[in-house]
PDB file of C-alpha atoms and ligand atoms in Angstrom:
ATOM      1  CA  UNK A   1      88.815 273.086 159.237  1.00 87.00           C
ATOM      2  CA  UNK A   2      85.130 273.323 158.589  1.00 96.00           C
ATOM      3  CA  UNK A   3      84.991 276.744 157.698  1.00 97.00           C
ATOM      4  CA  UNK A   4      87.191 275.661 154.796  1.00 97.00           C
ATOM      5  CA  UNK A   5      85.490 273.170 153.904  1.00 98.00           C
ATOM      6  CA  UNK A   6      82.169 275.023 153.872  1.00 98.00           C
ATOM      7  CA  UNK A   7      84.254 277.627 151.733  1.00 98.00           C
ATOM      8  CA  UNK A   8      85.417 275.235 149.432  1.00 98.00           C
ATOM      9  CA  UNK A   9      81.793 273.660 148.694  1.00 98.00           C
ATOM     10  CA  UNK A  10      80.389 276.845 148.116  1.00 98.00           C
ATOM     11  CA  UNK A  11      82.647 277.719 146.017  1.00 98.00           C
ATOM     12  CA  UNK A  12      82.155 274.538 143.681  1.00 98.00           C
ATOM     13  CA  UNK A  13      78.336 274.806 144.216  1.00 98.00           C
ATOM     14  CA  UNK A  14      78.533 278.716 142.611  1.00 98.00           C
ATOM     15  CA  UNK A  15      80.740 277.064 139.940  1.00 98.00           C
ATOM     16  CA  UNK A  16      78.240 274.760 138.698  1.00 98.00           C
ATOM     17  CA  UNK A  17      75.576 277.136 138.712  1.00 98.00           C
ATOM     18  CA  UNK A  18      77.665 279.322 136.546  1.00 98.00           C
ATOM     19  CA  UNK A  19      78.552 276.585 134.089  1.00 98.00           C
ATOM     20  CA  UNK A  20      74.820 275.592 134.282  1.00 98.00           C
ATOM     21  CA  UNK A  21      73.615 279.139 133.641  1.00 98.00           C
ATOM     22  CA  UNK A  22      71.753 278.695 136.839  1.00 98.00           C
ATOM     23  CA  UNK A  23      71.187 281.014 139.581  1.00 98.00           C
ATOM     24  CA  UNK A  24      72.853 280.524 143.063  1.00 98.00           C
ATOM     25  CA  UNK A  25      69.750 281.343 144.959  1.00 98.00           C
ATOM     26  CA  UNK A  26      68.316 278.073 143.093  1.00 98.00           C
ATOM     27  CA  UNK A  27      70.213 275.540 144.982  1.00 98.00           C
ATOM     28  CA  UNK A  28      69.872 274.191 148.412  1.00 98.00           C
ATOM     29  CA  UNK A  29      72.930 273.024 150.233  1.00 98.00           C
ATOM     30  CA  UNK A  30      72.232 270.462 152.868  1.00 98.00           C
ATOM     31  CA  UNK A  31      75.119 269.585 155.379  1.00 98.00           C
ATOM     32  CA  UNK A  32      74.767 265.715 155.816  1.00 98.00           C
ATOM     33  CA  UNK A  33      75.854 265.553 159.688  1.00 98.00           C
ATOM     34  CA  UNK A  34      74.599 261.988 160.440  1.00 98.00           C
ATOM     35  CA  UNK A  35      77.469 260.890 162.999  1.00 97.00           C
ATOM     36  CA  UNK A  36      78.930 263.494 163.812  1.00 98.00           C
ATOM     37  CA  UNK A  37      78.702 265.424 166.956  1.00 97.00           C
ATOM     38  CA  UNK A  38      76.594 268.543 167.716  1.00 98.00           C
ATOM     39  CA  UNK A  39      79.510 270.776 168.403  1.00 98.00           C
ATOM     40  CA  UNK A  40      80.476 270.471 164.754  1.00 98.00           C
ATOM     41  CA  UNK A  41      76.884 270.880 163.551  1.00 98.00           C
ATOM     42  CA  UNK A  42      77.089 274.218 165.837  1.00 98.00           C
ATOM     43  CA  UNK A  43      80.496 274.996 163.918  1.00 98.00           C
ATOM     44  CA  UNK A  44      78.490 274.438 160.463  1.00 98.00           C
ATOM     45  CA  UNK A  45      75.733 276.593 161.900  1.00 98.00           C
ATOM     46  CA  UNK A  46      77.649 279.380 162.927  1.00 98.00           C
ATOM     47  CA  UNK A  47      79.356 279.981 159.217  1.00 97.00           C
ATOM     48  CA  UNK A  48      75.261 280.097 158.227  1.00 98.00           C
ATOM     49  CA  UNK A  49      74.102 277.181 157.411  1.00 98.00           C
ATOM     50  CA  UNK A  50      70.465 276.178 158.484  1.00 98.00           C
ATOM     51  CA  UNK A  51      69.867 272.664 156.304  1.00 98.00           C
ATOM     52  CA  UNK A  52      70.668 269.815 158.056  1.00 98.00           C
ATOM     53  CA  UNK A  53      70.684 266.301 156.700  1.00 98.00           C
ATOM     54  CA  UNK A  54      70.402 262.883 158.988  1.00 98.00           C
ATOM     55  CA  UNK A  55      69.748 259.217 158.410  1.00 97.00           C
ATOM     56  CA  UNK A  56      68.494 258.212 162.029  1.00 98.00           C
ATOM     57  CA  UNK A  57      65.258 259.076 163.357  1.00 98.00           C
ATOM     58  CA  UNK A  58      66.595 258.763 166.959  1.00 98.00           C
ATOM     59  CA  UNK A  59      70.189 260.831 166.011  1.00 98.00           C
ATOM     60  CA  UNK A  60      68.042 263.669 164.520  1.00 98.00           C
ATOM     61  CA  UNK A  61      65.582 264.172 167.782  1.00 98.00           C
ATOM     62  CA  UNK A  62      68.438 264.167 169.765  1.00 98.00           C
ATOM     63  CA  UNK A  63      70.209 266.797 167.743  1.00 98.00           C
ATOM     64  CA  UNK A  64      66.961 268.687 167.140  1.00 98.00           C
ATOM     65  CA  UNK A  65      67.062 269.259 171.367  1.00 97.00           C
ATOM     66  CA  UNK A  66      70.003 270.643 171.133  1.00 98.00           C
ATOM     67  CA  UNK A  67      70.774 272.784 168.404  1.00 98.00           C
ATOM     68  CA  UNK A  68      69.114 275.980 167.414  1.00 98.00           C
ATOM     69  CA  UNK A  69      65.253 276.114 166.681  1.00 97.00           C
ATOM     70  CA  UNK A  70      65.687 277.958 163.470  1.00 98.00           C
ATOM     71  CA  UNK A  71      67.301 274.617 161.639  1.00 98.00           C
ATOM     72  CA  UNK A  72      65.343 272.791 158.741  1.00 98.00           C
ATOM     73  CA  UNK A  73      65.718 269.175 159.520  1.00 98.00           C
ATOM     74  CA  UNK A  74      66.412 266.895 156.509  1.00 98.00           C
ATOM     75  CA  UNK A  75      65.440 263.209 156.640  1.00 98.00           C
ATOM     76  CA  UNK A  76      67.506 261.668 154.062  1.00 98.00           C
ATOM     77  CA  UNK A  77      67.489 258.251 155.642  1.00 97.00           C
ATOM     78  CA  UNK A  78      65.574 254.756 154.722  1.00 97.00           C
ATOM     79  CA  UNK A  79      62.467 255.338 156.966  1.00 97.00           C
ATOM     80  CA  UNK A  80      60.664 252.941 158.426  1.00 97.00           C
ATOM     81  CA  UNK A  81      56.640 253.255 159.660  1.00 98.00           C
ATOM     82  CA  UNK A  82      57.012 252.539 163.061  1.00 98.00           C
ATOM     83  CA  UNK A  83      59.446 255.545 163.598  1.00 98.00           C
ATOM     84  CA  UNK A  84      57.306 257.807 161.422  1.00 98.00           C
ATOM     85  CA  UNK A  85      55.667 259.533 164.432  1.00 98.00           C
ATOM     86  CA  UNK A  86      58.815 260.605 166.605  1.00 98.00           C
ATOM     87  CA  UNK A  87      59.689 263.191 163.440  1.00 97.00           C
ATOM     88  CA  UNK A  88      56.444 264.111 161.697  1.00 97.00           C
ATOM     89  CA  UNK A  89      55.827 268.128 162.382  1.00 94.00           C
ATOM     90  CA  UNK A  90      59.450 268.591 163.083  1.00 96.00           C
ATOM     91  CA  UNK A  91      61.530 268.320 160.028  1.00 97.00           C
ATOM     92  CA  UNK A  92      61.026 270.238 156.869  1.00 97.00           C
ATOM     93  CA  UNK A  93      61.050 267.599 154.574  1.00 98.00           C
ATOM     94  CA  UNK A  94      61.270 263.995 153.978  1.00 98.00           C
ATOM     95  CA  UNK A  95      63.428 263.088 151.655  1.00 98.00           C
ATOM     96  CA  UNK A  96      62.759 259.181 151.535  1.00 98.00           C
ATOM     97  CA  UNK A  97      59.440 258.088 150.454  1.00 98.00           C
ATOM     98  CA  UNK A  98      59.533 255.233 148.786  1.00 97.00           C
ATOM     99  CA  UNK A  99      56.272 253.441 149.408  1.00 97.00           C
ATOM    100  CA  UNK A 100      52.777 254.094 149.530  1.00 98.00           C
ATOM    101  CA  UNK A 101      52.555 252.210 153.010  1.00 98.00           C
ATOM    102  CA  UNK A 102      55.398 254.417 154.594  1.00 98.00           C
ATOM    103  CA  UNK A 103      53.173 257.305 152.872  1.00 98.00           C
ATOM    104  CA  UNK A 104      50.028 256.220 154.310  1.00 98.00           C
ATOM    105  CA  UNK A 105      51.843 256.263 157.857  1.00 98.00           C
ATOM    106  CA  UNK A 106      53.135 259.816 157.282  1.00 98.00           C
ATOM    107  CA  UNK A 107      49.520 261.212 156.445  1.00 98.00           C
ATOM    108  CA  UNK A 108      47.944 259.269 159.528  1.00 98.00           C
ATOM    109  CA  UNK A 109      50.873 261.081 162.030  1.00 98.00           C
ATOM    110  CA  UNK A 110      50.149 263.756 160.188  1.00 98.00           C
ATOM    111  CA  UNK A 111      46.352 264.083 160.381  1.00 98.00           C
ATOM    112  CA  UNK A 112      46.956 263.404 164.442  1.00 98.00           C
ATOM    113  CA  UNK A 113      49.337 266.368 164.517  1.00 97.00           C
ATOM    114  CA  UNK A 114      47.243 268.301 162.427  1.00 97.00           C
ATOM    115  CA  UNK A 115      50.158 269.377 159.941  1.00 98.00           C
ATOM    116  CA  UNK A 116      51.122 269.039 156.276  1.00 97.00           C
ATOM    117  CA  UNK A 117      54.205 267.170 155.464  1.00 98.00           C
ATOM    118  CA  UNK A 118      56.384 268.136 152.572  1.00 98.00           C
ATOM    119  CA  UNK A 119      57.661 264.985 151.177  1.00 98.00           C
ATOM    120  CA  UNK A 120      60.019 264.089 148.051  1.00 98.00           C
ATOM    121  CA  UNK A 121      59.615 260.175 146.188  1.00 98.00           C
ATOM    122  CA  UNK A 122      62.681 258.569 146.439  1.00 98.00           C
ATOM    123  CA  UNK A 123      63.849 257.095 142.851  1.00 98.00           C
ATOM    124  CA  UNK A 124      66.094 253.915 142.812  1.00 97.00           C
ATOM    125  CA  UNK A 125      67.219 255.299 139.663  1.00 94.00           C
ATOM    126  CA  UNK A 126      70.087 252.710 138.942  1.00 92.00           C
ATOM    127  CA  UNK A 127      67.711 250.005 140.135  1.00 93.00           C
ATOM    128  CA  UNK A 128      70.626 249.017 142.583  1.00 93.00           C
ATOM    129  CA  UNK A 129      70.015 246.434 144.646  1.00 91.00           C
ATOM    130  CA  UNK A 130      71.564 247.604 147.749  1.00 89.00           C
ATOM    131  CA  UNK A 131      69.343 250.993 147.713  1.00 91.00           C
ATOM    132  CA  UNK A 132      65.877 251.849 148.455  1.00 93.00           C
ATOM    133  CA  UNK A 133      63.478 253.916 146.492  1.00 95.00           C
ATOM    134  CA  UNK A 134      61.263 253.187 143.734  1.00 96.00           C
ATOM    135  CA  UNK A 135      62.089 252.272 140.412  1.00 96.00           C
ATOM    136  CA  UNK A 136      61.760 255.000 137.429  1.00 95.00           C
ATOM    137  CA  UNK A 137      58.950 252.707 135.847  1.00 95.00           C
ATOM    138  CA  UNK A 138      56.715 252.762 139.058  1.00 96.00           C
ATOM    139  CA  UNK A 139      56.989 256.574 139.974  1.00 97.00           C
ATOM    140  CA  UNK A 140      54.196 258.410 138.457  1.00 96.00           C
ATOM    141  CA  UNK A 141      51.970 256.133 139.665  1.00 97.00           C
ATOM    142  CA  UNK A 142      52.867 256.464 142.886  1.00 97.00           C
ATOM    143  CA  UNK A 143      53.105 260.000 142.463  1.00 98.00           C
ATOM    144  CA  UNK A 144      49.868 259.588 141.689  1.00 98.00           C
ATOM    145  CA  UNK A 145      48.542 256.890 144.603  1.00 98.00           C
ATOM    146  CA  UNK A 146      50.469 259.382 147.042  1.00 98.00           C
ATOM    147  CA  UNK A 147      48.786 262.628 145.896  1.00 98.00           C
ATOM    148  CA  UNK A 148      45.762 261.449 147.127  1.00 98.00           C
ATOM    149  CA  UNK A 149      47.137 262.043 150.796  1.00 98.00           C
ATOM    150  CA  UNK A 150      45.569 265.269 151.758  1.00 97.00           C
ATOM    151  CA  UNK A 151      48.288 265.808 154.529  1.00 98.00           C
ATOM    152  CA  UNK A 152      50.987 265.163 152.158  1.00 98.00           C
ATOM    153  CA  UNK A 153      52.607 267.600 149.694  1.00 97.00           C
ATOM    154  CA  UNK A 154      54.709 266.181 147.396  1.00 98.00           C
ATOM    155  CA  UNK A 155      57.563 268.504 146.717  1.00 98.00           C
ATOM    156  CA  UNK A 156      59.507 266.653 144.074  1.00 98.00           C
ATOM    157  CA  UNK A 157      61.799 263.908 143.796  1.00 98.00           C
ATOM    158  CA  UNK A 158      65.490 262.410 145.308  1.00 98.00           C
ATOM    159  CA  UNK A 159      67.892 260.113 144.482  1.00 98.00           C
ATOM    160  CA  UNK A 160      70.936 258.244 145.040  1.00 97.00           C
ATOM    161  CA  UNK A 161      73.054 257.574 142.512  1.00 96.00           C
ATOM    162  CA  UNK A 162      75.388 254.467 142.282  1.00 95.00           C
ATOM    163  CA  UNK A 163      79.008 255.355 144.131  1.00 94.00           C
ATOM    164  CA  UNK A 164      81.419 256.359 141.250  1.00 94.00           C
ATOM    165  CA  UNK A 165      85.144 257.161 140.758  1.00 95.00           C
ATOM    166  CA  UNK A 166      84.008 259.990 138.041  1.00 97.00           C
ATOM    167  CA  UNK A 167      81.200 261.670 138.886  1.00 97.00           C
ATOM    168  CA  UNK A 168      80.774 261.759 135.318  1.00 98.00           C
ATOM    169  CA  UNK A 169      79.279 258.201 135.042  1.00 97.00           C
ATOM    170  CA  UNK A 170      76.031 259.967 136.913  1.00 97.00           C
ATOM    171  CA  UNK A 171      75.388 262.304 134.571  1.00 98.00           C
ATOM    172  CA  UNK A 172      72.926 260.160 132.385  1.00 97.00           C
ATOM    173  CA  UNK A 173      71.100 259.374 135.687  1.00 97.00           C
ATOM    174  CA  UNK A 174      70.468 263.035 136.569  1.00 98.00           C
ATOM    175  CA  UNK A 175      69.567 264.040 133.155  1.00 98.00           C
ATOM    176  CA  UNK A 176      66.817 260.961 133.523  1.00 97.00           C
ATOM    177  CA  UNK A 177      65.503 261.531 137.411  1.00 98.00           C
ATOM    178  CA  UNK A 178      65.224 265.724 136.164  1.00 98.00           C
ATOM    179  CA  UNK A 179      63.194 264.029 133.238  1.00 98.00           C
ATOM    180  CA  UNK A 180      61.571 262.312 135.302  1.00 98.00           C
ATOM    181  CA  UNK A 181      60.099 265.601 137.208  1.00 97.00           C
ATOM    182  CA  UNK A 182      59.701 267.604 133.917  1.00 97.00           C
ATOM    183  CA  UNK A 183      57.180 265.148 133.140  1.00 97.00           C
ATOM    184  CA  UNK A 184      55.362 264.279 136.254  1.00 97.00           C
ATOM    185  CA  UNK A 185      55.217 268.138 136.072  1.00 96.00           C
ATOM    186  CA  UNK A 186      53.027 268.136 132.719  1.00 96.00           C
ATOM    187  CA  UNK A 187      50.533 265.690 133.864  1.00 95.00           C
ATOM    188  CA  UNK A 188      49.360 268.540 136.501  1.00 94.00           C
ATOM    189  CA  UNK A 189      48.270 266.316 139.246  1.00 95.00           C
ATOM    190  CA  UNK A 190      46.561 267.895 141.920  1.00 92.00           C
ATOM    191  CA  UNK A 191      48.686 268.556 144.820  1.00 90.00           C
ATOM    192  CA  UNK A 192      51.935 267.563 143.281  1.00 95.00           C
ATOM    193  CA  UNK A 193      54.789 270.323 141.864  1.00 93.00           C
ATOM    194  CA  UNK A 194      57.911 269.409 141.078  1.00 96.00           C
ATOM    195  CA  UNK A 195      59.885 271.764 142.389  1.00 96.00           C
ATOM    196  CA  UNK A 196      62.862 270.198 144.077  1.00 98.00           C
ATOM    197  CA  UNK A 197      64.920 267.286 142.925  1.00 98.00           C
ATOM    198  CA  UNK A 198      67.212 266.490 145.765  1.00 98.00           C
ATOM    199  CA  UNK A 199      70.582 264.722 143.845  1.00 98.00           C
ATOM    200  CA  UNK A 200      74.397 265.063 144.246  1.00 98.00           C
ATOM    201  CA  UNK A 201      76.583 264.310 147.378  1.00 98.00           C
ATOM    202  CA  UNK A 202      79.724 265.076 147.741  1.00 98.00           C
ATOM    203  CA  UNK A 203      81.307 262.645 145.148  1.00 97.00           C
ATOM    204  CA  UNK A 204      78.662 264.497 142.113  1.00 98.00           C
ATOM    205  CA  UNK A 205      77.134 267.281 143.451  1.00 98.00           C
ATOM    206  CA  UNK A 206      78.646 269.814 140.860  1.00 98.00           C
ATOM    207  CA  UNK A 207      77.493 267.431 138.021  1.00 98.00           C
ATOM    208  CA  UNK A 208      73.986 267.365 139.545  1.00 98.00           C
ATOM    209  CA  UNK A 209      73.646 271.031 139.969  1.00 98.00           C
ATOM    210  CA  UNK A 210      74.571 270.437 136.376  1.00 98.00           C
ATOM    211  CA  UNK A 211      71.843 268.435 135.531  1.00 98.00           C
ATOM    212  CA  UNK A 212      68.839 270.828 137.469  1.00 98.00           C
ATOM    213  CA  UNK A 213      69.566 269.396 140.726  1.00 98.00           C
ATOM    214  CA  UNK A 214      68.025 272.019 143.843  1.00 98.00           C
ATOM    215  CA  UNK A 215      69.194 270.503 146.795  1.00 98.00           C
ATOM    216  CA  UNK A 216      72.483 268.758 147.359  1.00 98.00           C
ATOM    217  CA  UNK A 217      73.122 266.695 150.338  1.00 98.00           C
ATOM    218  CA  UNK A 218      77.216 267.227 151.414  1.00 98.00           C
ATOM    219  CA  UNK A 219      78.684 265.425 154.009  1.00 98.00           C
ATOM    220  CA  UNK A 220      82.180 264.000 153.906  1.00 98.00           C
ATOM    221  CA  UNK A 221      82.985 267.250 151.388  1.00 98.00           C
ATOM    222  CA  UNK A 222      82.170 269.319 154.960  1.00 98.00           C
ATOM    223  CA  UNK A 223      82.704 267.145 158.014  1.00 98.00           C
ATOM    224  CA  UNK A 224      85.147 265.272 156.583  1.00 96.00           C
ATOM    225  CA  UNK A 225      85.205 261.248 156.581  1.00 95.00           C
ATOM    226  CA  UNK A 226      82.671 259.432 158.545  1.00 93.00           C
ATOM    227  CA  UNK A 227      83.887 256.656 161.290  1.00 85.00           C
ATOM    228  CA  UNK A 228      81.215 253.938 161.933  1.00 80.00           C
ATOM    229  CA  UNK A 229      83.218 252.408 164.488  1.00 70.00           C
ATOM    230  CA  UNK A 230      83.614 254.370 167.458  1.00 56.00           C
TER     231      UNK A 230
HETATM  232  C1  PLP B   1      75.054 260.000 153.732  1.00 56.26           C
HETATM  233  C2  PLP B   1      74.514 260.475 152.805  1.00 56.26           C
HETATM  234  C3  PLP B   1      74.853 261.694 152.361  1.00 56.26           C
HETATM  235  C4  PLP B   1      76.164 262.426 152.320  1.00 56.26           C
HETATM  236  O1  PLP B   1      76.791 261.466 151.711  1.00 56.26           O
HETATM  237  P1  PLP B   1      78.481 262.891 151.282  1.00 56.26           P
HETATM  238  O2  PLP B   1      78.981 261.275 149.823  1.00 56.26           O
HETATM  239  O3  PLP B   1      79.089 262.245 152.623  1.00 56.26           O
HETATM  240  O4  PLP B   1      78.503 263.778 150.962  1.00 56.26           O
HETATM  241  C5  PLP B   1      73.866 262.258 151.058  1.00 56.26           C
HETATM  242  N1  PLP B   1      72.725 261.718 151.256  1.00 56.26           N
HETATM  243  C6  PLP B   1      71.977 260.538 151.562  1.00 56.26           C
HETATM  244  C7  PLP B   1      70.720 259.934 151.346  1.00 56.26           C
HETATM  245  C8  PLP B   1      73.289 260.013 152.518  1.00 56.26           C
HETATM  246  O5  PLP B   1      72.740 259.177 153.009  1.00 56.26           O
END
């Protein structure tokens, strides 16, 4: 079943790339495996997937221990400062940096571990109260502030678009984020390159790719629905 799901997602990614005149290699598929057992992760891994996304520190660390070592682990969920120490040096990318305080803690732990940590700044593009992330207006200043931390490399922006029935409803939000990343790049801030745009989930990743996404985070589309009351 997972194999068919993956083929389906892969076909959709290729279709969206083609439609947008983009190369398939510009888009990384992250399999969002939160709440799913390692057996299922292994099945997806065996199909060639090497990018996984998790939203809880403990769960990610547990899975890291038992899964193969060549996986790129992506922290995509809200990160509390007191948990940063458990993942610095172990994740390939933290997508969810939404405050200077969090960035400063990442810097502190990065120095301790003698590593440089790749991060994305999370933007709450629709200003939804239920979501983390900083507003579009605050983003450039936040990027400038975080850029001063020399053990952090800002690689781009991440956003979680609103939950919508029709993915077309999110197109303008994706376009806004893309434009914002272009604007930031044009400022030539030291230590900042907007290479990555992490946007698009099961419901809207094709539209996100058409609007310039370079990382899509797909959970349900690969692993099926999540059951939170086990
Ligand atoms: C759970 C989650 C996803 C995946 O959502 P699906 O709709 O299941 O694809 C993507 N990004 C973030 C930040 C998530 O928490």
